[in-house]
Short mmCIF file of C-alpha atoms and ligand atoms in Angstrom, two decimals:
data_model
loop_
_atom_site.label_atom_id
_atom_site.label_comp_id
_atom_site.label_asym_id
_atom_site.label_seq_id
_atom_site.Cartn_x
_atom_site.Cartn_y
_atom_site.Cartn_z
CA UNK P 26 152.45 107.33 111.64
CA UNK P 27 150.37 104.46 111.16
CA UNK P 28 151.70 101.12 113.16
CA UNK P 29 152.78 98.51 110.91
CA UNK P 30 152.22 94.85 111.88
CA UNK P 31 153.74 91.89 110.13
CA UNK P 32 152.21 88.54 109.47
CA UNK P 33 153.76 85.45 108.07
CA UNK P 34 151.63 83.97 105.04
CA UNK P 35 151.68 81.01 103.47
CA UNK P 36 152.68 81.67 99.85
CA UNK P 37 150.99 78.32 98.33
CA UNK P 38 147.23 78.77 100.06
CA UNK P 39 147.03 82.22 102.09
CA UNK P 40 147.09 80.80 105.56
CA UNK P 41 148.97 83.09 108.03
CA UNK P 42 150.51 82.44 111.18
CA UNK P 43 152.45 84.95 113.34
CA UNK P 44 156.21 83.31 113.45
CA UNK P 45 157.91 81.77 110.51
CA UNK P 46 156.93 78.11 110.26
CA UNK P 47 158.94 75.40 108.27
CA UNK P 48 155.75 73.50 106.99
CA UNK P 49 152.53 74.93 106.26
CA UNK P 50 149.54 73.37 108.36
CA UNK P 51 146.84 74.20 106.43
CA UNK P 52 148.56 72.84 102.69
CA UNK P 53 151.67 70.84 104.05
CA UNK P 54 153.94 72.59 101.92
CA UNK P 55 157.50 73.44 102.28
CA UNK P 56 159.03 76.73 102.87
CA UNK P 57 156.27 78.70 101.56
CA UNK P 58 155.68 81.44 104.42
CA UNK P 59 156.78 84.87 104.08
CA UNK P 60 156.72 87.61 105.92
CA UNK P 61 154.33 90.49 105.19
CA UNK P 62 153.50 93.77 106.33
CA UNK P 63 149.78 94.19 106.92
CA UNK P 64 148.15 97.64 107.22
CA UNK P 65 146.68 98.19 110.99
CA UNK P 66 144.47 101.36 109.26
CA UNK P 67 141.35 100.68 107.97
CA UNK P 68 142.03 102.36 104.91
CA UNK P 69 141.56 99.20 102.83
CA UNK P 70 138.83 100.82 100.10
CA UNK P 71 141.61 102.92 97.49
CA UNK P 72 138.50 102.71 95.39
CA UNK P 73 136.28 105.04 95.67
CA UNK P 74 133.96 106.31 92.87
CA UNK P 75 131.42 109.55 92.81
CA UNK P 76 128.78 106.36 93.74
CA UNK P 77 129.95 105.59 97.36
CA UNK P 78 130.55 108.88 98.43
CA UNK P 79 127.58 109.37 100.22
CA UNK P 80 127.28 105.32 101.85
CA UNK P 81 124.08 103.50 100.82
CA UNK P 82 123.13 101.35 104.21
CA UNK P 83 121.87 98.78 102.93
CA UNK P 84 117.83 97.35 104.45
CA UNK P 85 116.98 94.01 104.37
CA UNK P 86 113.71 93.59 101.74
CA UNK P 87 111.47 90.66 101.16
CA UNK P 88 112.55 88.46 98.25
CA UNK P 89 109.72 89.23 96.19
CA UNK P 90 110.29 92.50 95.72
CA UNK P 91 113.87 92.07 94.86
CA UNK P 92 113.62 93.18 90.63
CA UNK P 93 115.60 91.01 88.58
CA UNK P 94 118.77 92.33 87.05
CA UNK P 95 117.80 94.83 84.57
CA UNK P 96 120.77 95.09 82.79
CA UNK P 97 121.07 92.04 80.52
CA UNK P 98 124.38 89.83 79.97
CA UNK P 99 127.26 91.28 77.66
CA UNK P 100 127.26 88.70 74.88
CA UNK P 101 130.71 87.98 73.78
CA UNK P 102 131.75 87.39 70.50
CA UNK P 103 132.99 84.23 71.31
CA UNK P 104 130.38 81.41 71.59
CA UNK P 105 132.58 79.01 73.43
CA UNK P 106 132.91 81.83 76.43
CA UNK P 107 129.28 82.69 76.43
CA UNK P 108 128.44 79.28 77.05
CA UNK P 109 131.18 78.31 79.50
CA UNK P 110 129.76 81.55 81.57
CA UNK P 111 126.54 80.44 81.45
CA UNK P 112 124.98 82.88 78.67
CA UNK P 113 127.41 85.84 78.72
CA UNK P 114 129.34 87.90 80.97
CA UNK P 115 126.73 89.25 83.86
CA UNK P 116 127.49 93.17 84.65
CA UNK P 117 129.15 93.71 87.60
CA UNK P 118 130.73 90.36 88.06
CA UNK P 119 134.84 89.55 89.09
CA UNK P 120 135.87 86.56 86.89
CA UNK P 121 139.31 84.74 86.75
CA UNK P 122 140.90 82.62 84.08
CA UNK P 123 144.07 80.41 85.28
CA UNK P 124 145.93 78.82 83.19
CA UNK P 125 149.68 77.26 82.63
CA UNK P 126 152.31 80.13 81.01
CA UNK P 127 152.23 79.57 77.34
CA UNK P 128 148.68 78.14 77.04
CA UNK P 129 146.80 81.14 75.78
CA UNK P 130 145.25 83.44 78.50
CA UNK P 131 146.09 86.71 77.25
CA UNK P 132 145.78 85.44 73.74
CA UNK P 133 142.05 84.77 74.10
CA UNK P 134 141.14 88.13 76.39
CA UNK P 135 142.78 90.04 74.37
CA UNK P 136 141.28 88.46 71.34
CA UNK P 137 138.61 89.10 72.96
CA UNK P 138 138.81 92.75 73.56
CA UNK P 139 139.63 93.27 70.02
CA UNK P 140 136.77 91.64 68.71
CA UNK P 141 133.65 93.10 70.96
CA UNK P 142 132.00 95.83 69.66
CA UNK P 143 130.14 98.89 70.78
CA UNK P 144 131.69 99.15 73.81
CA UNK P 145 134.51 101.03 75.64
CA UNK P 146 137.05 97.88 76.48
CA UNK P 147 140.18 98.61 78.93
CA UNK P 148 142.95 96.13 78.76
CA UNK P 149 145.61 96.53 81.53
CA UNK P 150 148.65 94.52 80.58
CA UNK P 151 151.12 94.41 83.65
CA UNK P 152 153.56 91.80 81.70
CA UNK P 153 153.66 93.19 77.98
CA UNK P 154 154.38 96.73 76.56
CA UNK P 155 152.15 98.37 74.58
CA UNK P 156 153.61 97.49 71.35
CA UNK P 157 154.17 93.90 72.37
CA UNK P 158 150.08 94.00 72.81
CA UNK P 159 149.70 95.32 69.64
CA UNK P 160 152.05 93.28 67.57
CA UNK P 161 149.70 90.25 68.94
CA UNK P 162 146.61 92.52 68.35
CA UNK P 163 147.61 92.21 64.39
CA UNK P 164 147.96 88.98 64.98
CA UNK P 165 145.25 88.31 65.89
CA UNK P 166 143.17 90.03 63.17
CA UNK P 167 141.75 93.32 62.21
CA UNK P 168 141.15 95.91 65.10
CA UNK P 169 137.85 96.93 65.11
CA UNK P 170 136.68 97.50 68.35
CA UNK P 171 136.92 100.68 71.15
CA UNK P 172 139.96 99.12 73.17
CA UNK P 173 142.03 101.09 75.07
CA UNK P 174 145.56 99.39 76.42
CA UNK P 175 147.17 100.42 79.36
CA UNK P 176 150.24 99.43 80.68
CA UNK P 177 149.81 100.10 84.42
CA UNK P 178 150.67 97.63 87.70
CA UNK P 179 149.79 100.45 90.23
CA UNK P 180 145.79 99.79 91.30
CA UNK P 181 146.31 103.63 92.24
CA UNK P 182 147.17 104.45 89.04
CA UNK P 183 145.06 101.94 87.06
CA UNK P 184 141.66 103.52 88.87
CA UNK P 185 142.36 106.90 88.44
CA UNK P 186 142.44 106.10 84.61
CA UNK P 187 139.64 103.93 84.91
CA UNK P 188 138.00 107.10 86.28
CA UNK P 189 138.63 109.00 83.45
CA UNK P 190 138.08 106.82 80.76
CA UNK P 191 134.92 105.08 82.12
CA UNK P 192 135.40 101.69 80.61
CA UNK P 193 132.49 99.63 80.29
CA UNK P 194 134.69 96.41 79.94
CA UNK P 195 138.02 95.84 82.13
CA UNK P 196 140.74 92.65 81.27
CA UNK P 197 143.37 92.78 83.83
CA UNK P 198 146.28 90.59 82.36
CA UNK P 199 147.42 89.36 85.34
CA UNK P 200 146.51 89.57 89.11
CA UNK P 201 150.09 88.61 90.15
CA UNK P 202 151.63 91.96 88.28
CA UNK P 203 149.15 93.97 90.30
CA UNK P 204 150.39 96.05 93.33
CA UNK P 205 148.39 98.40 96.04
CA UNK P 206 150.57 101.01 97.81
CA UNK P 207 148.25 100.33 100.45
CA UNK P 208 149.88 96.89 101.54
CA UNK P 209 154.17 97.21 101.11
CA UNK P 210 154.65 93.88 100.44
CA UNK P 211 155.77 92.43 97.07
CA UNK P 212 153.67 92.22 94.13
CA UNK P 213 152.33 88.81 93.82
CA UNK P 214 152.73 88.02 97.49
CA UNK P 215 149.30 86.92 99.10
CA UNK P 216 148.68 90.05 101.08
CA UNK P 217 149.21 91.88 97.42
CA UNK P 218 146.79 89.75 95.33
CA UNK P 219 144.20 89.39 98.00
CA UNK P 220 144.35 93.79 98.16
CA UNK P 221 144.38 94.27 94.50
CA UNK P 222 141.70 91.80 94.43
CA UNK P 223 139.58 92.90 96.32
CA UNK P 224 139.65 96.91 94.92
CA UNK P 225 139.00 95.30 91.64
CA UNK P 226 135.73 93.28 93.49
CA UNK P 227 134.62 96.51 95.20
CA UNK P 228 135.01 98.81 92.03
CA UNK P 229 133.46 96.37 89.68
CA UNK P 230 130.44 95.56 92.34
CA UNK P 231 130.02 99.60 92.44
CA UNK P 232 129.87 100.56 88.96
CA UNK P 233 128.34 97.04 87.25
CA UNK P 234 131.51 96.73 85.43
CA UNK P 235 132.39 93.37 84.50
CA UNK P 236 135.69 92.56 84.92
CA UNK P 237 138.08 89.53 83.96
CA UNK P 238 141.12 89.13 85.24
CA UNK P 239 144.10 86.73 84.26
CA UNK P 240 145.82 84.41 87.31
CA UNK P 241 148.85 82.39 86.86
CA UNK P 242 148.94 79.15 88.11
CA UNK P 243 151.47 77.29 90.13
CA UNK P 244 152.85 73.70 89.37
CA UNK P 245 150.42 71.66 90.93
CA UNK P 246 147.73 73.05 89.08
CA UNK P 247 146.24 75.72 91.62
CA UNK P 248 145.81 79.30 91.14
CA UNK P 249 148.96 80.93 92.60
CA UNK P 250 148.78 82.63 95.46
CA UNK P 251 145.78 82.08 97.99
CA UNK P 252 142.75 80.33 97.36
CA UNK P 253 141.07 83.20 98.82
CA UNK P 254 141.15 84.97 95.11
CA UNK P 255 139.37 81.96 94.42
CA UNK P 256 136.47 82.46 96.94
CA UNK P 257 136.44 86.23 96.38
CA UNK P 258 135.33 86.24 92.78
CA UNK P 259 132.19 85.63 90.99
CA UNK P 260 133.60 83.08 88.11
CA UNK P 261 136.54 80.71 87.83
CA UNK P 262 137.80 79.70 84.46
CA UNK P 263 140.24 77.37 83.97
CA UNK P 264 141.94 77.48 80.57
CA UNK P 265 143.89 73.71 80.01
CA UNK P 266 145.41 71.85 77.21
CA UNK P 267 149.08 70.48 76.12
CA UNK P 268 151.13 73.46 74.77
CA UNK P 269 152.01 70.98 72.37
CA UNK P 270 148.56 70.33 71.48
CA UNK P 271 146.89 72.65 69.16
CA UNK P 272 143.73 72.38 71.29
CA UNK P 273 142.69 74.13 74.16
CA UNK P 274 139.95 74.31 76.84
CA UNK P 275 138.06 76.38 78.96
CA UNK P 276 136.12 75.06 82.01
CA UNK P 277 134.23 76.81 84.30
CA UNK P 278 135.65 75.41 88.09
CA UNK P 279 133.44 77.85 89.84
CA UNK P 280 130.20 79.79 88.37
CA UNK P 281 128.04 82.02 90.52
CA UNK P 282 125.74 82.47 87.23
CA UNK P 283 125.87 79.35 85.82
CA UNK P 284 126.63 75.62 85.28
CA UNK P 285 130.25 74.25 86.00
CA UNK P 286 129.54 71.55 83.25
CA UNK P 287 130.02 73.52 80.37
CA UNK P 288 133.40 73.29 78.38
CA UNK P 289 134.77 75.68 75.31
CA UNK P 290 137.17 74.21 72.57
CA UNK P 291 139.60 76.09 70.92
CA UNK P 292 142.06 75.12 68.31
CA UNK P 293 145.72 77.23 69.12
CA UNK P 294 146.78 78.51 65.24
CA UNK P 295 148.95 80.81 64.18
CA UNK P 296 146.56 83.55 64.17
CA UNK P 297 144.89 83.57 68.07
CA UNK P 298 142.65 80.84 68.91
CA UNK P 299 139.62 79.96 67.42
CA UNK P 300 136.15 78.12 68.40
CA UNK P 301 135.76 74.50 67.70
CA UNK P 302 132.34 74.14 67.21
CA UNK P 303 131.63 70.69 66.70
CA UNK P 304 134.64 68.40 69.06
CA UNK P 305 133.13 65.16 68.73
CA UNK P 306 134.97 64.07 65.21
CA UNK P 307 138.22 66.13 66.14
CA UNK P 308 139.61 64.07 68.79
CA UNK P 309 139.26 61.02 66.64
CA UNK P 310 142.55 60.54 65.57
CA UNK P 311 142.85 58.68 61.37
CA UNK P 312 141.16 55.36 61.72
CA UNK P 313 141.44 53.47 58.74
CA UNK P 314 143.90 51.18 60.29
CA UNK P 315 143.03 48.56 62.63
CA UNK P 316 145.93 48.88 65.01
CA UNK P 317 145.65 47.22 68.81
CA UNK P 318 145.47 49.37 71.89
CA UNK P 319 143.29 51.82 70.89
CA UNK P 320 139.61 51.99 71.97
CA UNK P 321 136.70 54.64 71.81
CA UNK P 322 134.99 56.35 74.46
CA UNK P 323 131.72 58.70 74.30
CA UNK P 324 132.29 61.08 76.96
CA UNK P 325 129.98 63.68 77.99
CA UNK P 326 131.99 67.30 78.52
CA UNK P 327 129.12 69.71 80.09
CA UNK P 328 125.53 69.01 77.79
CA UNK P 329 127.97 68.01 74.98
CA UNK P 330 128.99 64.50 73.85
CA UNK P 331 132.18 63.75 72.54
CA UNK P 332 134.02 60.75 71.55
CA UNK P 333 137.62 60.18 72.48
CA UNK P 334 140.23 57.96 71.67
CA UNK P 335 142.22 55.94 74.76
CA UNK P 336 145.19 54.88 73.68
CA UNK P 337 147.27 52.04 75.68
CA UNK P 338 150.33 50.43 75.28
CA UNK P 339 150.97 47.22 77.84
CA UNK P 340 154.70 46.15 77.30
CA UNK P 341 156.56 43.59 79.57
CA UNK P 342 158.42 45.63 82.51
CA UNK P 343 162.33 45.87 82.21
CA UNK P 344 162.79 47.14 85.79
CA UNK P 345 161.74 45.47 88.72
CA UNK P 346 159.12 47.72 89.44
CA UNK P 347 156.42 48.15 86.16
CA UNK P 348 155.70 51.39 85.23
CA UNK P 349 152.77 53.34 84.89
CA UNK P 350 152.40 56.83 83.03
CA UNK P 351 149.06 58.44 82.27
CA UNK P 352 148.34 61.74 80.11
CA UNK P 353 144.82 63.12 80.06
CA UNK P 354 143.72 60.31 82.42
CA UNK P 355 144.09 60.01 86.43
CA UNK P 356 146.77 58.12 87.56
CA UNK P 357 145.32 56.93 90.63
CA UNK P 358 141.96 55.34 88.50
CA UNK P 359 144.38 53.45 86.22
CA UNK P 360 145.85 51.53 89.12
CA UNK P 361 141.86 50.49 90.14
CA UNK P 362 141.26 49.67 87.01
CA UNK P 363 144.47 47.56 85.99
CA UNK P 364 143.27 46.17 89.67
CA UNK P 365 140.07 45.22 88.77
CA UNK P 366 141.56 43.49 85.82
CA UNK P 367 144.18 41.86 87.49
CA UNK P 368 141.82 40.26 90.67
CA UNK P 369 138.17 40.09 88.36
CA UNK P 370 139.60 39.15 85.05
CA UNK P 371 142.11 37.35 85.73
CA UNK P 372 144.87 39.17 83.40
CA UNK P 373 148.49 39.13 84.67
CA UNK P 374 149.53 43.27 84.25
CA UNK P 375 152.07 43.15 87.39
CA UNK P 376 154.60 42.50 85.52
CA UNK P 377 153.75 45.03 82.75
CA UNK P 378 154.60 48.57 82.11
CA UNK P 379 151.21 50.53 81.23
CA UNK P 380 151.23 53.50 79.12
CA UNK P 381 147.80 55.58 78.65
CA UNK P 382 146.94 58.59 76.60
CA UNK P 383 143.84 60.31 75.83
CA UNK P 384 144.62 61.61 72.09
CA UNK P 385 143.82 64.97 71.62
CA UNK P 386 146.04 66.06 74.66
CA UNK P 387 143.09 66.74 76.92
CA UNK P 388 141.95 65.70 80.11
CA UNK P 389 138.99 63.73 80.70
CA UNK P 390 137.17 63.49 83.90
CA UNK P 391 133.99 61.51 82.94
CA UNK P 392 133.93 57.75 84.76
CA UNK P 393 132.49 56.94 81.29
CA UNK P 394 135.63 56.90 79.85
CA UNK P 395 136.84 53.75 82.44
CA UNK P 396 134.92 50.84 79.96
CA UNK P 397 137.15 52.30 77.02
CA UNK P 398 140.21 52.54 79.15
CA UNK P 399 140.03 48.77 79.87
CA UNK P 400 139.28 47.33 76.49
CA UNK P 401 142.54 49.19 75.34
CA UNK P 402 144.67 48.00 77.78
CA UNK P 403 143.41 44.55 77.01
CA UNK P 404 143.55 45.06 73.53
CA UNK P 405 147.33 46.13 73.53
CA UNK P 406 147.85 43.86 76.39
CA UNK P 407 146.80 40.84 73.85
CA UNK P 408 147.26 42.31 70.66
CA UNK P 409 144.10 42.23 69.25
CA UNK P 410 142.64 44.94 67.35
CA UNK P 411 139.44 46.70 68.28
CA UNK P 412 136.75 47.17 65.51
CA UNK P 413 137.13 50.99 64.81
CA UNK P 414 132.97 50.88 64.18
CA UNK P 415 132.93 50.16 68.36
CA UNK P 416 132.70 52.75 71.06
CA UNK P 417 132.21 52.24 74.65
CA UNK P 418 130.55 54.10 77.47
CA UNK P 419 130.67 52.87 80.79
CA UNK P 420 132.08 53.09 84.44
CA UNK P 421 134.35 50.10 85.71
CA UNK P 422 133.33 49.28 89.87
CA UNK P 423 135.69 47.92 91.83
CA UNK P 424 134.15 44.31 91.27
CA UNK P 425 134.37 44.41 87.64
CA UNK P 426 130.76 45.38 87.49
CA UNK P 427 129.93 47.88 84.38
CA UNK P 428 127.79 50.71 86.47
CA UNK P 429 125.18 52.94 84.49
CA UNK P 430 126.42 56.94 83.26
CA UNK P 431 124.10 59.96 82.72
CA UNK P 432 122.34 61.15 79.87
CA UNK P 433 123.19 57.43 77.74
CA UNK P 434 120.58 58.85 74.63
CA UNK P 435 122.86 61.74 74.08
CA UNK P 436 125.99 59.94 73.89
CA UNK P 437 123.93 57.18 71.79
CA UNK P 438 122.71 59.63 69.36
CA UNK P 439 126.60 61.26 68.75
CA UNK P 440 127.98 57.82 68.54
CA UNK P 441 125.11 57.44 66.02
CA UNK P 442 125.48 60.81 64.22
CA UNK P 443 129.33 59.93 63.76
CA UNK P 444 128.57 56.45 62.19
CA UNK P 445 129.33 54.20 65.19
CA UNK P 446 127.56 50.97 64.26
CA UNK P 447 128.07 49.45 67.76
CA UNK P 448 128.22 51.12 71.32
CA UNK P 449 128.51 48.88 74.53
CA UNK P 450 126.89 50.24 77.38
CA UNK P 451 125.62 49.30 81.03
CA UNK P 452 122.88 46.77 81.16
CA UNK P 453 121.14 48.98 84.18
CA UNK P 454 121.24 51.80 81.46
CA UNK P 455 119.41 49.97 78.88
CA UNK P 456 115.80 50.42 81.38
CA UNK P 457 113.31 52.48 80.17
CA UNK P 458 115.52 53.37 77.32
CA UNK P 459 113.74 54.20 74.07
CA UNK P 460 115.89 52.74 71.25
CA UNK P 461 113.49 52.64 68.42
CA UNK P 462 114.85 55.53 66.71
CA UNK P 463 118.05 54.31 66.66
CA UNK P 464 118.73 52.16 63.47
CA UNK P 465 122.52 52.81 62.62
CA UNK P 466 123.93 51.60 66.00
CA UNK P 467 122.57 49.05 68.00
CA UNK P 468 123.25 49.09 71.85
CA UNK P 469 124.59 46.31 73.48
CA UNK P 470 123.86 46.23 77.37
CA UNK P 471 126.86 44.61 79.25
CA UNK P 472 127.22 44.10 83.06
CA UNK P 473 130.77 42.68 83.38
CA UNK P 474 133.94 43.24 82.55
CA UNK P 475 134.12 39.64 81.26
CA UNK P 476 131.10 40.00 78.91
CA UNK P 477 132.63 42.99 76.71
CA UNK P 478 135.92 41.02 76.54
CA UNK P 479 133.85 37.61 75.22
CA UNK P 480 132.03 39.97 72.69
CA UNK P 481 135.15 41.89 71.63
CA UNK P 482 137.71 39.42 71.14
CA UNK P 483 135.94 35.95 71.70
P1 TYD D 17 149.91 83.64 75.50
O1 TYD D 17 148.55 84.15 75.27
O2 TYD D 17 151.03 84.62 75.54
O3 TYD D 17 149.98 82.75 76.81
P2 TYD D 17 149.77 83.17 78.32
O4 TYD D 17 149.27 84.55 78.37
O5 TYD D 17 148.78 82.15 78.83
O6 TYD D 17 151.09 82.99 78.98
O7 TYD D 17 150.14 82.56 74.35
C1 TYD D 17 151.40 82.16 74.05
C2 TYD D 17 151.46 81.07 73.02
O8 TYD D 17 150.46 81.10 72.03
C3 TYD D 17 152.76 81.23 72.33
O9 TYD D 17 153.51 80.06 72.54
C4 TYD D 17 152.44 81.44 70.90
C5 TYD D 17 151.05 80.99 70.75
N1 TYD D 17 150.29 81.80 69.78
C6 TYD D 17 149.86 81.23 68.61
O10 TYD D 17 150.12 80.06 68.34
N2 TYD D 17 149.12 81.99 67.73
C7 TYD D 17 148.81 83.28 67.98
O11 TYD D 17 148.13 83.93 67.17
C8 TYD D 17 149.25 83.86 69.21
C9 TYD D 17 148.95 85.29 69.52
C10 TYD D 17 149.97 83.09 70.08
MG1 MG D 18 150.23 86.27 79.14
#
């Protein structure tokens, strides 16, 4: 009999240690280590197909004569997807959407699987029954494709099927229902994920299978279980939104095959999600009212531009301490900001409670946003309505300074194409920027805080 050895891991980021420890080292969270059993054999590989029988040693070669992948990318019939992965899904590659329960992840894979044609699609559902899959397969739409559904959490059973069937397309819905007889802990323990994990790396590597698998994701926003699935596989997609919100996105947080920039929009409706092309006018909320505390921002998600409404609302604090609540927006850059405004600009917002939300119920990241942010705070802050025909794109520095963003003619041109008739901007953008093809708007270059306020509300 094999000798078992147990290690204690760290349920929150895969770090192990051999004695129970109170506090995690590595991630400084609470209570998180449990004991598992780890396998002393080396019988790690359950996969094995007809291919690896007989082991290829591999020989080092000179670059050159390396040929490029012959196979070509799976399209997707999903445009959103095939641009978030960079052009399509690459044969052979391990890719993992996280997301929230409730936001949509086996929605849009299995949408997915029902929708790509010409070609053999497995879908392993560890959570739902068959029927359950295919009352949200008619959901969904009509069923035209060659997808099997298997309801299977044993990687022992799963790749004997897969065997069989020869898939040329695998969805495993989710990594956490997954368990290898080969390690006796729990399913979606570390030791369990990591295993399952990598069988599904090793089988997909082998046979140029792509395969995408769902994670679940714990409070704080992390994949659950260890960052190690993280590092292990090819593509990380990260699928975000309110579940209040109807709309939904789809970043890439890690791409072996392409850009991390890129960003897919769906709408959530009653049947499955679908694409939203064109995001810019969407997030615009009805502005035929002039009402105070709103201001717009052209952000740039990935190559595309899209405007954004901040919304503030500055109210005198009833508690000692003012408060301070943020959706869509870091918390953390609202208090430099309100401290710019507070020390540069002399406004008095200590005493305030601050309230911002990025309509739309998504999150922006782009420090282009920050020159929006502040003119809405101001504007609720004083009451003064912003002309809806404005939009703003600029980073705030720490001296009140407006600093230059990327790519300013893109985000000049939506703002344009939208009917902006005014966009403020950095001063140190306005260099070497071409604007004679832009008649609708005109560009005003701004390098302080204080200027865009005098030209706003002056
Ligand atoms: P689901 O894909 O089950 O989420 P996850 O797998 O990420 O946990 O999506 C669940 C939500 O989506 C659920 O609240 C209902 C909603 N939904 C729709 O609005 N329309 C639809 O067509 C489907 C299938 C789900
Ligand atoms: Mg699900």
């Amino acid at each position: 009999m094999a000798k078992t050895k147990t290690t204690f891991y760290c349920q929150s980021c895969g770090a192990n240690a051999t004695k129970w420890i109170g506090k995690c080292p590595s991630c400084n969270e609470w209570n998180t280590y449990v004991e598992e059993v780890v396998p002393t054999g080396t019988d790690h590989n359950k996969w094995k197909s007809a291919a690896t029988k007989e082991t290829k040693a591999a020989k080092p070669r000179l670059i050159t004569e390396i040929e490029l992948e012959s196979s070509p990318r799976i399209i997707l019939p999903d445009e959103e997807l095939n641009r978030v992965l960079g052009g399509g899904l690459v044969p052979g590659s391990l890719t993992l959407l996280g997301g929230e329960p409730g936001i949509g992840k086996s929605t849009l894979l299995l949408q997915l699987a029902v929708r790509l044609k010409n070609k053999k699609i497995l879908y392993i559902s560890g959570e739902e029954s068959e029927q359950q899959v295919r009352m949200r397969a008619e959901r969904i739409g009509k069923l035209e494709s060659n997808c099997y559904i298997l309801t299977e959490t044993s990687t022992q059973n799963i790749f004997r099927q897969i065997e069989e069937l020869k898939p040329e397309f695998v969805i495993v819905d989710s990594i956490q229902t997954l368990y290898s007889s080969v390690y006796e802990s729990a399913p979606g323990t570390v030791s369990q994920i990591r295993g399952c994990a990598g069988e599904l790396l090793r089988y997909s590597k082998e046979t140029a299978t792509p395969v995408l698998m769902i994670g679940h994701i714990t409070k704080d926003g992390s994949i659950a279980g260890p960052k190690v699935l993280e590092h292990m596989v090819d593509t990380v997609l990260q699928f975000e939104g309110d579940r209040h919100h109807i709309y939904r996105i789809v970043r890439a947080v890690k791409n072996r095959f392409g850009s991390t920039a890129e960003l897919g929009i769906y709408e959530m409706q009653g049947a499955g999600l679908t694409e939203v092309a064109n995001p810019s006018q969407l997030l615009l909320s009805q502005r035929d009212a002039q009402l105070s505390g709103t201001a717009i921002a052209c952000t740039l998600e990935g190559a595309r531009p899209i405007l954004i409404e901040t919304q503030a609302l500055v109210s005198t604090a009833v508690y000692g301490t003012p408060q301070r609540t943020t959706t869509g927006f870091d918390m953390r850059r609202l208090h430099i900001l309100l401290a710019v405004l507070e020390k540069r600009c002399g406004f008095r917002l200590g005493t305030k409670d601050v309230f911002l939300n990025i309509a739309g119920g998504i999150r922006v990241e782009d420090p282009a946003i920050d020159l929006a942010v502040i003119c809405s705070i101001l504007s609720s802050s004083e009451d003064l309505s912003i002309d809806p025909m404005i939009c703003f794109a600029g980073e705030v520095g720490l001296t009140g300074e407006i600093r230059p963003v990327n790519r300013i003619e893109t985000r000049i041109k939506e703002a344009a194409r939208l009917g902006f008739k005014k966009i403020f901007v950095s001063r140190y953008n306005l260099q070497g920027l071409d604007l004679k093809s832009e008649k609708t708007i005109e560009v005003i270059g701004v390098g302080k805080v204080e200027e865009v306020l005098q030209a706003l509300f002056a």
